[in-house]
Each structure stands twice: as C-alpha cells, then as structure tokens.
Amino acid sequence: MGKVAEGVFDWLEVTFQGAFDAIAVALEAMIDAFLWVLQTPHPLVVIAFFVAGTWILQRNWKTCMVIALGFLFILNQDYWEETTESLTLVLSACVVCMAIGVPIGIAVAHRPRLYAWMRPVLDLMQTLPTFVYLIPAIVFFGIGMVPGLIATVIFVLPAPIRLTHLGVSSTPTPLLEAAQAFGATGQQTLWKVELPSALPQIMAGLNQTIMLSLSMVVIAALVGADGLGVPVVRALNTVNTAKGFESGLVIVVVAIMLDRMLRVSGK
C-alpha cells in the first residue's frame, strides 16, 4: 500500500504541479489579506472591531465583555502577533471549508445515494491521523502557511458537509409541502425554505469548523505555519513549562472567545 500511495503522489505532483502552484498562489493571497487586516491597524482597533461584531451577532454585553477581556489578556501576555497569525489560519480555513462544504452538503442532502457513497470518505478524512495529511501537503505545497492550511481544510471539511446535510435533509415536510403547493420552484424552495430552516445547523457547522481549525494550529506549526503553535512546539523542544502553559492558555482563550462570539441559538 505504501508503494502504491507513493506512486500516486508522485504522479499527482508531476501531472498537476501547475494546478497546485495556482492554488498555492490563491491561498497565499488570501492569507496575506487576512494578515494585513489583522496586523496593520492598532490592536485596540482590531479588538473594538471584534467586540462590535460580537454585539451585532449576540446583542449581549456580557459576551462583548468576555471578548474584550480575552483580547486584552492576549495583548498583555505579548501574544498578539501569534494570535493574529492563528486567526488568519482559522479564518482562511473557514472561508475554504464553508465555500466547499455548504454546497456539497446541500447537494448530498438532495441525493441520498451520493451521500451514502461519500460517508466512508468523510469518515476517513476525520479518522486518519492528522500528521498523515502533512506529508502530501509538504510534497505538493512546500513549507509554510499554505500546507498547514491545506491539512487543516482536509481535517475540518467533513464538519460543514455533515451538518449542512443534516440541516437541509431535516427540513420539516409541512414546510416543503406548503412551498410546493404555492408553486415554488426547486431554487425558491432551497433559498426560502430549506436554507432558513437549516441555518442553525449550518452555523453549528461554522462553529465546529472554527474549533477544529484552532485545534490544528499546533500541528500546522510543524510544517512551518506561523501562529500560536510555534511557541508550543518551541516549549516542547526546550521543555519550557512556562512558555508551554502561556501559549496553551492563550489558545484556550481564543477558542472560548470564538465559541462565544459565534454561538447561535436554535430558534
């Protein structure tokens, strides 16, 4: 099996090198754009932006306070640059995963046979050790943020696919029958009935995408991706308990902030 896999990877590298280069350029452009947005303004401006976004999404001053205190704690611990780099990786992974996962979830929700065929592939993507993803990522994309992003996307992508499929396929039958009775087309039924009904599950998929992406920051650091995983790896190599605890706690704080910011009730 190992020789077969090696032959497949070698064939892919030779045959689709141009496509891999184009993907790398596009992903690097997106990563640079997110880095510019998060690192160019003053940190307090970025914090104010996240707090304002939290208020728009949650309408809860307590949640806004949690977001503000979390970012101020990160700023106090001097992990702002690493945090913005990790947020860049998370946001880039969210953009790619949601752009791919939601359409696929909608498609398989209307095609049960396709989903039955795809389910073992999704299981494989989620259960295969994440370190295995790093090998082809390095082969195809080299060292840096891009292979870390590719490995993160492969690991995270099943979450939005599964939850979008669950939301769309669980649309109440009376709603669908009412839409059909009033002469709604398939596209109108999708946009005005199925997607609004599936919105809580889709947002749950976004939340899971963010959490799973954040769990990959340490692993992505092993292939040269910047972010909070770098000090964790350095602390592990030097057995530095203080740095390991600091960076690990910052990752936990970022996870809590993102979870509270994007948590959506199932109304």
PDB file of C-alpha atoms in Angstrom, residues 13-131:
ATOM      1  CA  GLU A  13       2.964  16.078  -8.239  1.00  0.00           C
ATOM      2  CA  VAL A  14       4.198  15.778 -11.825  1.00  0.00           C
ATOM      3  CA  THR A  15       0.818  15.964 -13.564  1.00  0.00           C
ATOM      4  CA  PHE A  16      -0.886  18.725 -11.576  1.00  0.00           C
ATOM      5  CA  GLN A  17       2.063  20.852 -10.497  1.00  0.00           C
ATOM      6  CA  GLY A  18       0.618  23.872 -12.309  1.00  0.00           C
ATOM      7  CA  ALA A  19      -2.727  23.489 -10.549  1.00  0.00           C
ATOM      8  CA  PHE A  20      -1.020  23.125  -7.178  1.00  0.00           C
ATOM      9  CA  ASP A  21       1.014  26.269  -7.830  1.00  0.00           C
ATOM     10  CA  ALA A  22      -2.141  28.209  -8.739  1.00  0.00           C
ATOM     11  CA  ILE A  23      -3.886  27.007  -5.572  1.00  0.00           C
ATOM     12  CA  ALA A  24      -0.856  27.993  -3.504  1.00  0.00           C
ATOM     13  CA  VAL A  25      -0.796  31.494  -5.007  1.00  0.00           C
ATOM     14  CA  ALA A  26      -4.524  31.989  -4.347  1.00  0.00           C
ATOM     15  CA  LEU A  27      -4.288  30.739  -0.769  1.00  0.00           C
ATOM     16  CA  GLU A  28      -1.206  32.855  -0.072  1.00  0.00           C
ATOM     17  CA  ALA A  29      -3.042  35.930  -1.353  1.00  0.00           C
ATOM     18  CA  MET A  30      -5.980  35.225   0.969  1.00  0.00           C
ATOM     19  CA  ILE A  31      -3.665  34.606   3.920  1.00  0.00           C
ATOM     20  CA  ASP A  32      -1.746  37.833   3.254  1.00  0.00           C
ATOM     21  CA  ALA A  33      -5.025  39.752   3.044  1.00  0.00           C
ATOM     22  CA  PHE A  34      -6.218  38.460   6.422  1.00  0.00           C
ATOM     23  CA  LEU A  35      -2.805  39.157   7.971  1.00  0.00           C
ATOM     24  CA  TRP A  36      -2.866  42.716   6.629  1.00  0.00           C
ATOM     25  CA  VAL A  37      -6.349  43.330   8.041  1.00  0.00           C
ATOM     26  CA  LEU A  38      -5.469  41.942  11.478  1.00  0.00           C
ATOM     27  CA  GLN A  39      -1.921  43.273  11.877  1.00  0.00           C
ATOM     28  CA  THR A  40      -1.893  46.663  10.130  1.00  0.00           C
ATOM     29  CA  PRO A  41      -4.340  48.542  12.429  1.00  0.00           C
ATOM     30  CA  HIS A  42      -3.584  49.178  16.089  1.00  0.00           C
ATOM     31  CA  PRO A  43      -4.511  46.154  18.241  1.00  0.00           C
ATOM     32  CA  LEU A  44      -7.145  48.174  20.099  1.00  0.00           C
ATOM     33  CA  VAL A  45      -8.845  48.952  16.786  1.00  0.00           C
ATOM     34  CA  VAL A  46      -8.979  45.241  15.939  1.00  0.00           C
ATOM     35  CA  ILE A  47     -10.319  44.471  19.428  1.00  0.00           C
ATOM     36  CA  ALA A  48     -13.031  47.121  19.000  1.00  0.00           C
ATOM     37  CA  PHE A  49     -13.964  45.575  15.647  1.00  0.00           C
ATOM     38  CA  PHE A  50     -14.370  42.102  17.172  1.00  0.00           C
ATOM     39  CA  VAL A  51     -16.383  43.497  20.085  1.00  0.00           C
ATOM     40  CA  ALA A  52     -18.677  45.341  17.653  1.00  0.00           C
ATOM     41  CA  GLY A  53     -19.102  42.169  15.601  1.00  0.00           C
ATOM     42  CA  THR A  54     -19.954  40.247  18.773  1.00  0.00           C
ATOM     43  CA  TRP A  55     -22.617  42.820  19.673  1.00  0.00           C
ATOM     44  CA  ILE A  56     -24.157  42.551  16.194  1.00  0.00           C
ATOM     45  CA  LEU A  57     -24.276  38.753  16.439  1.00  0.00           C
ATOM     46  CA  GLN A  58     -25.219  38.249  20.097  1.00  0.00           C
ATOM     47  CA  ARG A  59     -26.748  41.512  21.426  1.00  0.00           C
ATOM     48  CA  ASN A  60     -25.304  40.644  24.821  1.00  0.00           C
ATOM     49  CA  TRP A  61     -22.982  42.992  26.690  1.00  0.00           C
ATOM     50  CA  LYS A  62     -21.630  40.154  28.841  1.00  0.00           C
ATOM     51  CA  THR A  63     -20.395  38.292  25.754  1.00  0.00           C
ATOM     52  CA  CYS A  64     -18.856  41.521  24.441  1.00  0.00           C
ATOM     53  CA  MET A  65     -17.058  41.921  27.770  1.00  0.00           C
ATOM     54  CA  VAL A  66     -15.691  38.371  27.509  1.00  0.00           C
ATOM     55  CA  ILE A  67     -14.344  39.106  24.019  1.00  0.00           C
ATOM     56  CA  ALA A  68     -12.750  42.394  25.109  1.00  0.00           C
ATOM     57  CA  LEU A  69     -11.140  40.913  28.232  1.00  0.00           C
ATOM     58  CA  GLY A  70      -9.870  37.905  26.282  1.00  0.00           C
ATOM     59  CA  PHE A  71      -8.138  40.051  23.671  1.00  0.00           C
ATOM     60  CA  LEU A  72      -6.721  42.369  26.336  1.00  0.00           C
ATOM     61  CA  PHE A  73      -5.330  39.338  28.169  1.00  0.00           C
ATOM     62  CA  ILE A  74      -3.661  38.159  24.945  1.00  0.00           C
ATOM     63  CA  LEU A  75      -2.246  41.632  24.394  1.00  0.00           C
ATOM     64  CA  ASN A  76      -0.961  41.704  27.974  1.00  0.00           C
ATOM     65  CA  GLN A  77       0.780  38.347  27.552  1.00  0.00           C
ATOM     66  CA  ASP A  78       2.527  39.644  24.380  1.00  0.00           C
ATOM     67  CA  TYR A  79       0.996  37.022  22.086  1.00  0.00           C
ATOM     68  CA  TRP A  80      -0.805  39.422  19.777  1.00  0.00           C
ATOM     69  CA  GLU A  81       1.202  38.655  16.635  1.00  0.00           C
ATOM     70  CA  GLU A  82       0.939  34.893  17.117  1.00  0.00           C
ATOM     71  CA  THR A  83      -2.783  35.199  17.821  1.00  0.00           C
ATOM     72  CA  THR A  84      -3.436  37.175  14.635  1.00  0.00           C
ATOM     73  CA  GLU A  85      -1.484  34.581  12.650  1.00  0.00           C
ATOM     74  CA  SER A  86      -3.571  31.777  14.136  1.00  0.00           C
ATOM     75  CA  LEU A  87      -6.765  33.743  13.499  1.00  0.00           C
ATOM     76  CA  THR A  88      -5.615  34.127   9.903  1.00  0.00           C
ATOM     77  CA  LEU A  89      -5.243  30.358   9.573  1.00  0.00           C
ATOM     78  CA  VAL A  90      -8.651  29.800  11.199  1.00  0.00           C
ATOM     79  CA  LEU A  91     -10.437  32.417   9.066  1.00  0.00           C
ATOM     80  CA  SER A  92      -8.824  31.125   5.866  1.00  0.00           C
ATOM     81  CA  ALA A  93      -9.833  27.565   6.735  1.00  0.00           C
ATOM     82  CA  CYS A  94     -13.390  28.751   7.449  1.00  0.00           C
ATOM     83  CA  VAL A  95     -13.646  30.516   4.098  1.00  0.00           C
ATOM     84  CA  VAL A  96     -12.411  27.474   2.169  1.00  0.00           C
ATOM     85  CA  CYS A  97     -14.354  24.883   4.184  1.00  0.00           C
ATOM     86  CA  MET A  98     -17.667  26.742   4.148  1.00  0.00           C
ATOM     87  CA  ALA A  99     -17.314  27.626   0.450  1.00  0.00           C
ATOM     88  CA  ILE A 100     -16.785  23.940  -0.358  1.00  0.00           C
ATOM     89  CA  GLY A 101     -18.677  22.193   2.431  1.00  0.00           C
ATOM     90  CA  VAL A 102     -22.038  24.001   2.310  1.00  0.00           C
ATOM     91  CA  PRO A 103     -22.665  23.405  -1.444  1.00  0.00           C
ATOM     92  CA  ILE A 104     -21.593  19.776  -1.093  1.00  0.00           C
ATOM     93  CA  GLY A 105     -23.850  19.361   1.953  1.00  0.00           C
ATOM     94  CA  ILE A 106     -26.788  20.784   0.011  1.00  0.00           C
ATOM     95  CA  ALA A 107     -26.063  18.520  -2.958  1.00  0.00           C
ATOM     96  CA  VAL A 108     -25.824  15.309  -0.925  1.00  0.00           C
ATOM     97  CA  ALA A 109     -28.943  16.248   1.061  1.00  0.00           C
ATOM     98  CA  HIS A 110     -30.922  16.008  -2.193  1.00  0.00           C
ATOM     99  CA  ARG A 111     -29.065  12.881  -3.331  1.00  0.00           C
ATOM    100  CA  PRO A 112     -29.115  10.178  -0.604  1.00  0.00           C
ATOM    101  CA  ARG A 113     -27.190   7.690  -2.754  1.00  0.00           C
ATOM    102  CA  LEU A 114     -24.378  10.191  -3.250  1.00  0.00           C
ATOM    103  CA  TYR A 115     -24.204  10.781   0.499  1.00  0.00           C
ATOM    104  CA  ALA A 116     -24.111   7.030   1.162  1.00  0.00           C
ATOM    105  CA  TRP A 117     -21.095   6.829  -1.164  1.00  0.00           C
ATOM    106  CA  MET A 118     -19.440   9.890   0.373  1.00  0.00           C
ATOM    107  CA  ARG A 119     -19.908   8.906   4.014  1.00  0.00           C
ATOM    108  CA  PRO A 120     -16.914   6.493   4.162  1.00  0.00           C
ATOM    109  CA  VAL A 121     -14.738   9.200   2.582  1.00  0.00           C
ATOM    110  CA  LEU A 122     -15.814  11.698   5.253  1.00  0.00           C
ATOM    111  CA  ASP A 123     -15.148   9.102   7.964  1.00  0.00           C
ATOM    112  CA  LEU A 124     -11.669   8.527   6.540  1.00  0.00           C
ATOM    113  CA  MET A 125     -10.933  12.271   6.451  1.00  0.00           C
ATOM    114  CA  GLN A 126     -11.888  12.636  10.115  1.00  0.00           C
ATOM    115  CA  THR A 127     -10.261   9.487  11.492  1.00  0.00           C
ATOM    116  CA  LEU A 128      -6.986   9.401   9.564  1.00  0.00           C
ATOM    117  CA  PRO A 129      -4.218  10.749  11.833  1.00  0.00           C
ATOM    118  CA  THR A 130      -3.733  14.429  11.135  1.00  0.00           C
ATOM    119  CA  PHE A 131       0.028  14.047  10.821  1.00  0.00           C
TER     120      PHE A 131
END
